PDB file of C-alpha atoms and ligand atoms in Angstrom:
ATOM      1  CA  MET A   2     -27.672 178.753 -73.284  1.00 71.00           C
ATOM      2  CA  PRO A   3     -30.449 176.587 -70.900  1.00 80.00           C
ATOM      3  CA  ASP A   4     -30.835 173.268 -71.705  1.00 95.00           C
ATOM      4  CA  ALA A   5     -33.814 172.698 -74.565  1.00 97.00           C
ATOM      5  CA  GLY A   6     -37.480 171.841 -73.552  1.00 98.00           C
ATOM      6  CA  THR A   7     -39.754 169.196 -74.478  1.00 98.00           C
ATOM      7  CA  LEU A   8     -42.232 169.059 -76.841  1.00 98.00           C
ATOM      8  CA  PHE A   9     -45.165 166.781 -75.179  1.00 98.00           C
ATOM      9  CA  LEU A  10     -47.820 165.889 -77.728  1.00 98.00           C
ATOM     10  CA  VAL A  11     -50.887 164.911 -75.465  1.00 98.00           C
ATOM     11  CA  ALA A  12     -53.845 162.958 -75.921  1.00 98.00           C
ATOM     12  CA  THR A  13     -57.471 164.060 -74.712  1.00 98.00           C
ATOM     13  CA  PRO A  14     -61.075 163.143 -74.867  1.00 98.00           C
ATOM     14  CA  ILE A  15     -62.896 162.230 -77.894  1.00 98.00           C
ATOM     15  CA  GLY A  16     -66.107 162.988 -76.194  1.00 97.00           C
ATOM     16  CA  ASN A  17     -66.451 161.734 -72.503  1.00 97.00           C
ATOM     17  CA  LEU A  18     -64.390 164.191 -70.486  1.00 96.00           C
ATOM     18  CA  GLY A  19     -63.469 161.330 -67.701  1.00 96.00           C
ATOM     19  CA  ASP A  20     -61.371 159.745 -70.434  1.00 98.00           C
ATOM     20  CA  VAL A  21     -58.527 162.560 -69.855  1.00 98.00           C
ATOM     21  CA  THR A  22     -55.752 161.089 -67.975  1.00 98.00           C
ATOM     22  CA  ARG A  23     -53.666 161.761 -64.793  1.00 98.00           C
ATOM     23  CA  ARG A  24     -50.541 162.109 -66.642  1.00 98.00           C
ATOM     24  CA  ALA A  25     -52.441 164.506 -69.417  1.00 98.00           C
ATOM     25  CA  ALA A  26     -53.912 166.635 -66.997  1.00 98.00           C
ATOM     26  CA  GLU A  27     -50.188 166.744 -64.600  1.00 98.00           C
ATOM     27  CA  THR A  28     -48.895 167.751 -68.203  1.00 98.00           C
ATOM     28  CA  LEU A  29     -50.845 170.605 -68.973  1.00 98.00           C
ATOM     29  CA  ARG A  30     -50.563 171.794 -65.429  1.00 98.00           C
ATOM     30  CA  ASP A  31     -46.632 171.611 -65.746  1.00 98.00           C
ATOM     31  CA  VAL A  32     -45.675 172.963 -69.047  1.00 98.00           C
ATOM     32  CA  ALA A  33     -44.787 176.599 -69.489  1.00 98.00           C
ATOM     33  CA  PHE A  34     -47.572 176.976 -72.408  1.00 98.00           C
ATOM     34  CA  VAL A  35     -50.241 174.480 -74.484  1.00 98.00           C
ATOM     35  CA  VAL A  36     -50.473 174.671 -78.019  1.00 97.00           C
ATOM     36  CA  CYS A  37     -54.476 174.124 -79.077  1.00 97.00           C
ATOM     37  CA  GLU A  38     -55.994 173.578 -82.602  1.00 96.00           C
ATOM     38  CA  ASP A  39     -58.242 175.740 -81.096  1.00 95.00           C
ATOM     39  CA  THR A  40     -57.398 177.680 -78.078  1.00 95.00           C
ATOM     40  CA  ARG A  41     -61.632 178.171 -77.455  1.00 95.00           C
ATOM     41  CA  ARG A  42     -62.207 174.080 -77.295  1.00 94.00           C
ATOM     42  CA  SER A  43     -59.330 173.215 -75.287  1.00 96.00           C
ATOM     43  CA  LYS A  44     -60.298 176.357 -73.277  1.00 94.00           C
ATOM     44  CA  VAL A  45     -63.104 174.049 -72.097  1.00 95.00           C
ATOM     45  CA  LEU A  46     -60.762 171.091 -71.103  1.00 96.00           C
ATOM     46  CA  LEU A  47     -58.182 173.378 -69.358  1.00 97.00           C
ATOM     47  CA  ALA A  48     -61.239 174.696 -67.272  1.00 96.00           C
ATOM     48  CA  HIS A  49     -62.619 171.408 -66.465  1.00 95.00           C
ATOM     49  CA  LEU A  50     -59.477 170.518 -64.992  1.00 97.00           C
ATOM     50  CA  GLY A  51     -59.117 173.862 -63.036  1.00 97.00           C
ATOM     51  CA  LEU A  52     -56.351 175.299 -65.263  1.00 97.00           C
ATOM     52  CA  SER A  53     -55.445 178.203 -66.920  1.00 95.00           C
ATOM     53  CA  ARG A  54     -52.662 178.154 -69.228  1.00 95.00           C
ATOM     54  CA  PRO A  55     -50.658 180.407 -71.885  1.00 96.00           C
ATOM     55  CA  THR A  56     -52.053 179.694 -75.053  1.00 96.00           C
ATOM     56  CA  MET A  57     -50.942 179.476 -78.584  1.00 95.00           C
ATOM     57  CA  SER A  58     -52.919 178.291 -81.745  1.00 94.00           C
ATOM     58  CA  LEU A  59     -51.861 175.756 -84.037  1.00 94.00           C
ATOM     59  CA  PRO A  60     -54.582 175.378 -86.813  1.00 90.00           C
ATOM     60  CA  ALA A  61     -54.641 172.758 -89.416  1.00 87.00           C
ATOM     61  CA  PHE A  62     -54.456 175.452 -92.030  1.00 89.00           C
ATOM     62  CA  ASP A  63     -51.737 177.043 -91.111  1.00 88.00           C
ATOM     63  CA  GLU A  64     -49.904 174.880 -89.037  1.00 88.00           C
ATOM     64  CA  SER A  65     -46.332 175.102 -91.417  1.00 89.00           C
ATOM     65  CA  ALA A  66     -46.103 178.994 -90.191  1.00 91.00           C
ATOM     66  CA  ARG A  67     -46.701 178.419 -86.613  1.00 93.00           C
ATOM     67  CA  VAL A  68     -43.950 175.459 -86.360  1.00 96.00           C
ATOM     68  CA  GLY A  69     -40.940 177.953 -86.147  1.00 96.00           C
ATOM     69  CA  PRO A  70     -42.277 180.511 -83.314  1.00 96.00           C
ATOM     70  CA  ILE A  71     -43.059 177.291 -81.062  1.00 97.00           C
ATOM     71  CA  LEU A  72     -40.277 175.574 -81.286  1.00 98.00           C
ATOM     72  CA  ASP A  73     -38.014 178.944 -80.983  1.00 98.00           C
ATOM     73  CA  ARG A  74     -39.895 178.559 -77.283  1.00 98.00           C
ATOM     74  CA  VAL A  75     -38.791 174.977 -76.811  1.00 98.00           C
ATOM     75  CA  ALA A  76     -35.366 175.341 -78.046  1.00 98.00           C
ATOM     76  CA  ALA A  77     -35.216 177.856 -75.483  1.00 98.00           C
ATOM     77  CA  GLY A  78     -35.459 175.682 -72.508  1.00 98.00           C
ATOM     78  CA  GLU A  79     -39.548 176.063 -72.089  1.00 98.00           C
ATOM     79  CA  ASP A  80     -41.812 172.986 -72.218  1.00 98.00           C
ATOM     80  CA  CYS A  81     -44.771 172.578 -74.183  1.00 98.00           C
ATOM     81  CA  ALA A  82     -47.810 170.584 -74.582  1.00 98.00           C
ATOM     82  CA  VAL A  83     -49.675 169.926 -78.012  1.00 98.00           C
ATOM     83  CA  VAL A  84     -53.738 169.003 -78.047  1.00 98.00           C
ATOM     84  CA  THR A  85     -56.095 169.197 -80.284  1.00 97.00           C
ATOM     85  CA  ASP A  86     -59.521 169.377 -80.544  1.00 97.00           C
ATOM     86  CA  ALA A  87     -60.264 165.794 -79.405  1.00 97.00           C
ATOM     87  CA  GLY A  88     -57.893 162.868 -79.072  1.00 98.00           C
ATOM     88  CA  THR A  89     -54.558 162.167 -80.400  1.00 98.00           C
ATOM     89  CA  PRO A  90     -52.578 164.784 -81.980  1.00 98.00           C
ATOM     90  CA  GLY A  91     -51.208 163.974 -85.617  1.00 97.00           C
ATOM     91  CA  ILE A  92     -53.997 161.516 -86.071  1.00 98.00           C
ATOM     92  CA  SER A  93     -55.668 163.290 -88.751  1.00 97.00           C
ATOM     93  CA  ASP A  94     -54.830 166.501 -86.816  1.00 96.00           C
ATOM     94  CA  PRO A  95     -52.542 168.828 -86.857  1.00 96.00           C
ATOM     95  CA  GLY A  96     -49.642 168.279 -84.832  1.00 96.00           C
ATOM     96  CA  GLU A  97     -47.161 166.184 -87.914  1.00 95.00           C
ATOM     97  CA  ARG A  98     -44.922 168.494 -89.025  1.00 96.00           C
ATOM     98  CA  LEU A  99     -44.665 170.359 -85.531  1.00 97.00           C
ATOM     99  CA  VAL A 100     -42.957 166.952 -84.511  1.00 98.00           C
ATOM    100  CA  ALA A 101     -41.015 166.153 -87.916  1.00 97.00           C
ATOM    101  CA  GLU A 102     -39.357 170.103 -87.120  1.00 97.00           C
ATOM    102  CA  ALA A 103     -38.942 168.894 -84.052  1.00 98.00           C
ATOM    103  CA  VAL A 104     -36.787 165.674 -84.466  1.00 98.00           C
ATOM    104  CA  ALA A 105     -35.178 167.322 -87.153  1.00 98.00           C
ATOM    105  CA  ARG A 106     -34.007 170.276 -84.603  1.00 98.00           C
ATOM    106  CA  GLY A 107     -33.182 167.510 -82.309  1.00 98.00           C
ATOM    107  CA  LEU A 108     -35.813 168.494 -79.806  1.00 98.00           C
ATOM    108  CA  LYS A 109     -37.072 166.004 -77.395  1.00 98.00           C
ATOM    109  CA  VAL A 110     -40.459 164.365 -78.370  1.00 98.00           C
ATOM    110  CA  VAL A 111     -42.476 162.786 -75.687  1.00 98.00           C
ATOM    111  CA  PRO A 112     -46.110 161.162 -76.511  1.00 98.00           C
ATOM    112  CA  VAL A 113     -48.595 161.445 -73.419  1.00 98.00           C
ATOM    113  CA  PRO A 114     -51.328 158.537 -75.121  1.00 98.00           C
ATOM    114  CA  GLY A 115     -54.691 158.545 -74.271  1.00 98.00           C
ATOM    115  CA  PRO A 116     -58.037 158.442 -76.566  1.00 98.00           C
ATOM    116  CA  VAL A 117     -57.807 158.032 -80.387  1.00 98.00           C
ATOM    117  CA  ALA A 118     -61.002 157.529 -82.140  1.00 98.00           C
ATOM    118  CA  PHE A 119     -59.636 154.092 -84.577  1.00 98.00           C
ATOM    119  CA  ALA A 120     -58.306 152.501 -81.592  1.00 98.00           C
ATOM    120  CA  ALA A 121     -61.557 152.645 -79.658  1.00 98.00           C
ATOM    121  CA  ALA A 122     -63.777 151.615 -82.454  1.00 98.00           C
ATOM    122  CA  LEU A 123     -61.620 148.884 -83.503  1.00 98.00           C
ATOM    123  CA  SER A 124     -61.064 147.074 -80.310  1.00 98.00           C
ATOM    124  CA  ALA A 125     -64.675 147.295 -79.935  1.00 98.00           C
ATOM    125  CA  SER A 126     -65.834 146.425 -83.436  1.00 98.00           C
ATOM    126  CA  GLY A 127     -65.768 142.322 -83.732  1.00 98.00           C
ATOM    127  CA  LEU A 128     -63.265 142.715 -86.324  1.00 98.00           C
ATOM    128  CA  PRO A 129     -59.895 141.427 -86.722  1.00 97.00           C
ATOM    129  CA  ALA A 130     -57.488 143.968 -84.719  1.00 96.00           C
ATOM    130  CA  GLY A 131     -54.152 142.470 -84.680  1.00 95.00           C
ATOM    131  CA  ARG A 132     -53.885 143.697 -88.178  1.00 97.00           C
ATOM    132  CA  PHE A 133     -54.808 147.118 -89.405  1.00 98.00           C
ATOM    133  CA  HIS A 134     -54.348 150.080 -91.932  1.00 98.00           C
ATOM    134  CA  PHE A 135     -55.740 153.550 -91.082  1.00 98.00           C
ATOM    135  CA  LEU A 136     -56.469 155.506 -93.650  1.00 98.00           C
ATOM    136  CA  GLY A 137     -57.889 158.929 -91.869  1.00 98.00           C
ATOM    137  CA  PHE A 138     -60.160 160.648 -93.895  1.00 97.00           C
ATOM    138  CA  LEU A 139     -60.498 159.254 -97.775  1.00 97.00           C
ATOM    139  CA  PRO A 140     -59.915 161.792-100.496  1.00 95.00           C
ATOM    140  CA  ARG A 141     -63.425 163.104-101.921  1.00 90.00           C
ATOM    141  CA  ALA A 142     -62.416 163.424-105.257  1.00 77.00           C
ATOM    142  CA  GLY A 143     -63.382 159.851-107.119  1.00 83.00           C
ATOM    143  CA  VAL A 144     -60.294 159.042-109.217  1.00 91.00           C
ATOM    144  CA  ASP A 145     -58.267 159.791-106.076  1.00 94.00           C
ATOM    145  CA  ARG A 146     -60.814 157.896-103.784  1.00 95.00           C
ATOM    146  CA  LYS A 147     -60.579 154.918-106.331  1.00 92.00           C
ATOM    147  CA  ALA A 148     -56.906 154.734-106.267  1.00 94.00           C
ATOM    148  CA  VAL A 149     -56.599 154.700-102.519  1.00 96.00           C
ATOM    149  CA  LEU A 150     -59.449 152.209-102.627  1.00 95.00           C
ATOM    150  CA  GLU A 151     -57.463 150.067-105.175  1.00 91.00           C
ATOM    151  CA  GLU A 152     -54.537 150.189-103.214  1.00 93.00           C
ATOM    152  CA  VAL A 153     -55.546 148.940 -99.987  1.00 95.00           C
ATOM    153  CA  ARG A 154     -58.388 146.374-101.601  1.00 91.00           C
ATOM    154  CA  PRO A 155     -55.711 143.136-101.284  1.00 88.00           C
ATOM    155  CA  LEU A 156     -54.167 143.808 -97.778  1.00 93.00           C
ATOM    156  CA  ARG A 157     -55.245 141.091 -95.017  1.00 92.00           C
ATOM    157  CA  ALA A 158     -55.719 143.635 -92.452  1.00 97.00           C
ATOM    158  CA  THR A 159     -58.889 145.779 -91.049  1.00 98.00           C
ATOM    159  CA  LEU A 160     -59.522 148.898 -92.467  1.00 98.00           C
ATOM    160  CA  ALA A 161     -59.943 151.936 -90.400  1.00 98.00           C
ATOM    161  CA  LEU A 162     -61.413 155.351 -91.304  1.00 98.00           C
ATOM    162  CA  TYR A 163     -62.733 158.174 -90.572  1.00 98.00           C
ATOM    163  CA  GLU A 164     -65.460 159.925 -92.204  1.00 98.00           C
ATOM    164  CA  SER A 165     -68.418 162.910 -91.602  1.00 97.00           C
ATOM    165  CA  PRO A 166     -71.764 161.657 -91.185  1.00 97.00           C
ATOM    166  CA  ARG A 167     -72.935 163.516 -94.409  1.00 96.00           C
ATOM    167  CA  ARG A 168     -70.884 161.128 -96.836  1.00 96.00           C
ATOM    168  CA  LEU A 169     -71.273 157.987 -94.747  1.00 97.00           C
ATOM    169  CA  ALA A 170     -73.884 155.908 -97.309  1.00 97.00           C
ATOM    170  CA  GLU A 171     -72.132 157.174-100.820  1.00 96.00           C
ATOM    171  CA  THR A 172     -68.685 156.238 -99.050  1.00 97.00           C
ATOM    172  CA  LEU A 173     -70.199 152.872 -97.556  1.00 97.00           C
ATOM    173  CA  GLY A 174     -71.300 152.340-101.295  1.00 96.00           C
ATOM    174  CA  ASP A 175     -67.927 153.446-102.912  1.00 95.00           C
ATOM    175  CA  LEU A 176     -66.683 150.879-100.199  1.00 96.00           C
ATOM    176  CA  LYS A 177     -68.722 147.974-101.539  1.00 94.00           C
ATOM    177  CA  GLU A 178     -68.679 148.443-104.660  1.00 91.00           C
ATOM    178  CA  ALA A 179     -64.216 148.729-104.555  1.00 91.00           C
ATOM    179  CA  LEU A 180     -63.758 145.573-102.168  1.00 92.00           C
ATOM    180  CA  GLY A 181     -66.736 143.474-102.247  1.00 90.00           C
ATOM    181  CA  ASP A 182     -69.566 143.202 -99.971  1.00 92.00           C
ATOM    182  CA  ARG A 183     -67.679 142.796 -96.837  1.00 94.00           C
ATOM    183  CA  ARG A 184     -68.113 142.640 -93.211  1.00 96.00           C
ATOM    184  CA  ALA A 185     -67.771 146.208 -91.466  1.00 98.00           C
ATOM    185  CA  CYS A 186     -68.301 148.345 -88.140  1.00 98.00           C
ATOM    186  CA  VAL A 187     -69.891 151.526 -87.910  1.00 98.00           C
ATOM    187  CA  ALA A 188     -68.826 153.410 -84.664  1.00 98.00           C
ATOM    188  CA  ARG A 189     -70.821 156.639 -83.805  1.00 98.00           C
ATOM    189  CA  GLU A 190     -70.365 158.799 -81.200  1.00 98.00           C
ATOM    190  CA  LEU A 191     -67.914 156.846 -79.042  1.00 98.00           C
ATOM    191  CA  THR A 192     -67.667 157.714 -75.662  1.00 98.00           C
ATOM    192  CA  LYS A 193     -70.599 159.569 -75.942  1.00 98.00           C
ATOM    193  CA  VAL A 194     -74.514 159.670 -74.769  1.00 97.00           C
ATOM    194  CA  HIS A 195     -75.416 158.157 -78.188  1.00 97.00           C
ATOM    195  CA  GLU A 196     -72.587 155.751 -78.684  1.00 98.00           C
ATOM    196  CA  GLU A 197     -73.548 153.193 -81.299  1.00 97.00           C
ATOM    197  CA  LEU A 198     -71.515 150.551 -82.823  1.00 98.00           C
ATOM    198  CA  VAL A 199     -73.450 149.147 -85.882  1.00 98.00           C
ATOM    199  CA  ARG A 200     -71.994 145.797 -87.402  1.00 98.00           C
ATOM    200  CA  GLY A 201     -72.770 144.344 -90.842  1.00 97.00           C
ATOM    201  CA  THR A 202     -71.977 143.834 -94.241  1.00 96.00           C
ATOM    202  CA  LEU A 203     -71.179 147.112 -96.049  1.00 96.00           C
ATOM    203  CA  GLY A 204     -74.160 146.515 -98.149  1.00 95.00           C
ATOM    204  CA  GLU A 205     -76.406 145.957 -94.936  1.00 97.00           C
ATOM    205  CA  LEU A 206     -74.775 149.424 -93.735  1.00 98.00           C
ATOM    206  CA  GLU A 207     -75.433 151.398 -96.637  1.00 97.00           C
ATOM    207  CA  ALA A 208     -79.064 150.121 -97.001  1.00 97.00           C
ATOM    208  CA  ARG A 209     -79.338 151.279 -92.908  1.00 97.00           C
ATOM    209  CA  TYR A 210     -77.454 154.759 -93.408  1.00 97.00           C
ATOM    210  CA  ARG A 211     -79.303 155.682 -97.221  1.00 95.00           C
ATOM    211  CA  GLY A 212     -81.495 158.449 -97.055  1.00 93.00           C
ATOM    212  CA  ALA A 213     -81.205 158.523 -93.056  1.00 93.00           C
ATOM    213  CA  GLU A 214     -80.435 161.570 -90.986  1.00 94.00           C
ATOM    214  CA  VAL A 215     -77.054 160.497 -89.577  1.00 95.00           C
ATOM    215  CA  LEU A 216     -75.284 162.996 -86.462  1.00 96.00           C
ATOM    216  CA  GLY A 217     -71.817 163.216 -84.902  1.00 97.00           C
ATOM    217  CA  GLU A 218     -68.812 161.900 -85.338  1.00 98.00           C
ATOM    218  CA  LEU A 219     -67.934 158.401 -86.713  1.00 98.00           C
ATOM    219  CA  VAL A 220     -65.498 155.817 -87.845  1.00 98.00           C
ATOM    220  CA  VAL A 221     -66.066 153.491 -90.741  1.00 98.00           C
ATOM    221  CA  LEU A 222     -64.482 149.872 -90.221  1.00 98.00           C
ATOM    222  CA  VAL A 223     -64.032 146.959 -92.950  1.00 98.00           C
ATOM    223  CA  GLU A 224     -62.771 143.763 -92.466  1.00 97.00           C
ATOM    224  CA  GLY A 225     -59.474 143.263 -94.638  1.00 96.00           C
ATOM    225  CA  ARG A 226     -59.381 141.148 -97.733  1.00 90.00           C
ATOM    226  CA  THR A 227     -60.469 136.996 -96.455  1.00 86.00           C
ATOM    227  CA  GLY A 228     -59.907 135.485-100.013  1.00 67.00           C
ATOM    228  CA  GLU A 229     -58.337 132.581-100.468  1.00 62.00           C
ATOM    229  CA  ALA A 230     -54.392 132.520-102.582  1.00 58.00           C
ATOM    230  CA  ARG A 231     -54.612 134.258-105.761  1.00 72.00           C
ATOM    231  CA  TRP A 232     -56.862 132.734-109.064  1.00 80.00           C
ATOM    232  CA  THR A 233     -54.956 132.090-111.835  1.00 81.00           C
ATOM    233  CA  GLU A 234     -55.842 133.577-114.717  1.00 88.00           C
ATOM    234  CA  ASP A 235     -58.151 130.618-116.161  1.00 87.00           C
ATOM    235  CA  GLU A 236     -59.460 130.522-113.326  1.00 85.00           C
ATOM    236  CA  VAL A 237     -60.744 134.197-113.232  1.00 92.00           C
ATOM    237  CA  ARG A 238     -62.029 133.521-116.573  1.00 93.00           C
ATOM    238  CA  ARG A 239     -64.234 130.616-115.792  1.00 92.00           C
ATOM    239  CA  ALA A 240     -65.918 132.345-113.233  1.00 93.00           C
ATOM    240  CA  LEU A 241     -66.807 135.279-115.431  1.00 95.00           C
ATOM    241  CA  ALA A 242     -67.903 133.136-117.923  1.00 94.00           C
ATOM    242  CA  GLU A 243     -70.257 131.032-115.610  1.00 93.00           C
ATOM    243  CA  GLY A 244     -71.514 134.417-114.147  1.00 93.00           C
ATOM    244  CA  LEU A 245     -72.131 136.432-117.340  1.00 94.00           C
ATOM    245  CA  ALA A 246     -73.747 133.084-119.037  1.00 93.00           C
ATOM    246  CA  ARG A 247     -76.130 133.202-115.761  1.00 92.00           C
ATOM    247  CA  GLY A 248     -77.108 136.852-116.802  1.00 93.00           C
ATOM    248  CA  GLU A 249     -74.920 138.568-114.146  1.00 93.00           C
ATOM    249  CA  LYS A 250     -74.084 142.270-114.947  1.00 94.00           C
ATOM    250  CA  LEU A 251     -70.025 142.369-115.484  1.00 95.00           C
ATOM    251  CA  LYS A 252     -69.438 145.542-112.532  1.00 93.00           C
ATOM    252  CA  PRO A 253     -70.794 143.716-110.023  1.00 93.00           C
ATOM    253  CA  LEU A 254     -69.544 140.529-110.675  1.00 94.00           C
ATOM    254  CA  SER A 255     -66.070 141.677-111.567  1.00 94.00           C
ATOM    255  CA  THR A 256     -66.169 143.332-108.198  1.00 90.00           C
ATOM    256  CA  GLU A 257     -67.445 139.911-106.501  1.00 88.00           C
ATOM    257  CA  LEU A 258     -65.207 137.934-108.590  1.00 90.00           C
ATOM    258  CA  ALA A 259     -61.880 140.224-107.050  1.00 86.00           C
ATOM    259  CA  GLU A 260     -62.844 139.850-103.863  1.00 78.00           C
ATOM    260  CA  ARG A 261     -63.018 135.917-104.119  1.00 80.00           C
ATOM    261  CA  ALA A 262     -59.778 135.869-106.154  1.00 82.00           C
ATOM    262  CA  GLY A 263     -57.619 138.319-104.788  1.00 77.00           C
ATOM    263  CA  TRP A 264     -57.551 140.503-107.906  1.00 81.00           C
ATOM    264  CA  THR A 265     -58.446 144.243-108.383  1.00 82.00           C
ATOM    265  CA  GLY A 266     -61.624 145.468-109.617  1.00 86.00           C
ATOM    266  CA  LYS A 267     -60.008 146.736-112.529  1.00 88.00           C
ATOM    267  CA  ASP A 268     -58.331 143.899-113.754  1.00 89.00           C
ATOM    268  CA  VAL A 269     -61.221 141.229-113.620  1.00 93.00           C
ATOM    269  CA  TYR A 270     -63.445 143.664-115.428  1.00 94.00           C
ATOM    270  CA  ARG A 271     -60.614 143.885-118.149  1.00 93.00           C
ATOM    271  CA  LEU A 272     -60.996 140.390-118.666  1.00 94.00           C
ATOM    272  CA  GLY A 273     -64.774 140.243-118.783  1.00 94.00           C
ATOM    273  CA  LEU A 274     -64.629 142.841-121.393  1.00 93.00           C
ATOM    274  CA  ALA A 275     -62.604 140.798-123.637  1.00 91.00           C
ATOM    275  CA  GLU A 276     -64.200 137.575-122.484  1.00 87.00           C
ATOM    276  CA  LYS A 277     -68.208 139.110-123.254  1.00 85.00           C
ATOM    277  CA  ALA A 278     -66.288 140.410-126.704  1.00 83.00           C
TER     278      ALA A 278
HETATM  279  N1  SAM B 311     -57.268 163.268 -83.523  1.00 54.73           N
HETATM  280  C1  SAM B 311     -58.392 162.688 -83.563  1.00 54.73           C
HETATM  281  C2  SAM B 311     -57.977 160.921 -83.132  1.00 54.73           C
HETATM  282  O1  SAM B 311     -57.280 160.901 -82.345  1.00 54.73           O
HETATM  283  O2  SAM B 311     -59.006 159.911 -83.503  1.00 54.73           O
HETATM  284  C3  SAM B 311     -58.976 162.598 -84.715  1.00 54.73           C
HETATM  285  C4  SAM B 311     -59.509 163.866 -85.513  1.00 54.73           C
HETATM  286  S1  SAM B 311     -60.348 163.927 -86.645  1.00 54.73           S
HETATM  287  C5  SAM B 311     -60.330 165.833 -87.192  1.00 54.73           C
HETATM  288  C6  SAM B 311     -61.825 163.820 -86.687  1.00 54.73           C
HETATM  289  C7  SAM B 311     -62.670 162.571 -86.677  1.00 54.73           C
HETATM  290  O3  SAM B 311     -62.452 161.585 -85.849  1.00 54.73           O
HETATM  291  C8  SAM B 311     -64.351 162.364 -86.972  1.00 54.73           C
HETATM  292  O4  SAM B 311     -64.670 163.309 -87.894  1.00 54.73           O
HETATM  293  C9  SAM B 311     -64.527 160.868 -86.492  1.00 54.73           C
HETATM  294  O5  SAM B 311     -64.379 160.414 -88.077  1.00 54.73           O
HETATM  295  C10 SAM B 311     -63.717 160.549 -85.651  1.00 54.73           C
HETATM  296  N2  SAM B 311     -63.814 160.479 -84.204  1.00 54.73           N
HETATM  297  C11 SAM B 311     -63.285 161.545 -83.576  1.00 54.73           C
HETATM  298  N3  SAM B 311     -64.180 161.517 -82.236  1.00 54.73           N
HETATM  299  C12 SAM B 311     -65.236 160.670 -82.549  1.00 54.73           C
HETATM  300  C13 SAM B 311     -65.777 160.174 -81.465  1.00 54.73           C
HETATM  301  N4  SAM B 311     -66.556 160.414 -80.303  1.00 54.73           N
HETATM  302  N5  SAM B 311     -66.562 159.159 -82.298  1.00 54.73           N
HETATM  303  C14 SAM B 311     -66.306 158.766 -83.488  1.00 54.73           C
HETATM  304  N6  SAM B 311     -65.197 158.879 -84.369  1.00 54.73           N
HETATM  305  C15 SAM B 311     -64.922 160.273 -83.811  1.00 54.73           C
END
């Protein structure tokens, strides 16, 4: 029985082919076969590197079914490189299950690091980058989306998420409602000709993108909670009473106070209903 091969996770450019690393190119050249999210897309990269390699596909919708045959080949001694359409495999992309199963089978897994969209966006955003929380794509459905946002609301860590340009304005609105009008950054078309990083509060960014035609790929970054220590219930009640006396609407008032108080919006709202009654 020959020694088992190695599974290499190879990061590839997120737009600019100049970002492919020398080690990525050498790994793709040296392995027995390349597993691609989409073989047609990856063949463009391989051609750019002057390579013609045997490929297998690993589409996101069918990852589980493909894992076995790929790992059987690695277990039999072949080295394999995994690439996705862009960036780092397994990051909101196929690769996660393949790696988990490879680890479970005791196979050697080696990362070949390189581009990843959220890290590029975070590094240039101007927001705190020491602590961050990556959310991938938010759930689209209202209830699930709200639950995730409630969960991350108290975190003192910059939030990074992927979004489609079609849903950008709506998502910025949801983020503002759930988290308060925090500082944020939309990083669009990173490493490409039309790259732009737009910074502002969530409200300012929502206003900018609402009704606008937004093209390309983007990352949204939102500053983590910056409020001071959690307010007591009495303090929240007092602020609610003052806000309501000024004629403010309960929902936006709750969102704003929750941010400052370190509470969830739901809990402040509930207290506000009692206060109104
Ligand atoms: N595996 C990739 C990575 O390492 O970043 C992410 C793949 S995920 C399917 C694709 C999403 O990543 C896009 O919808 C967008 O949110 C983000 N993305 C990818 N390339 C980007 C770019 N050049 N600029 C901004 N965001 C990008």
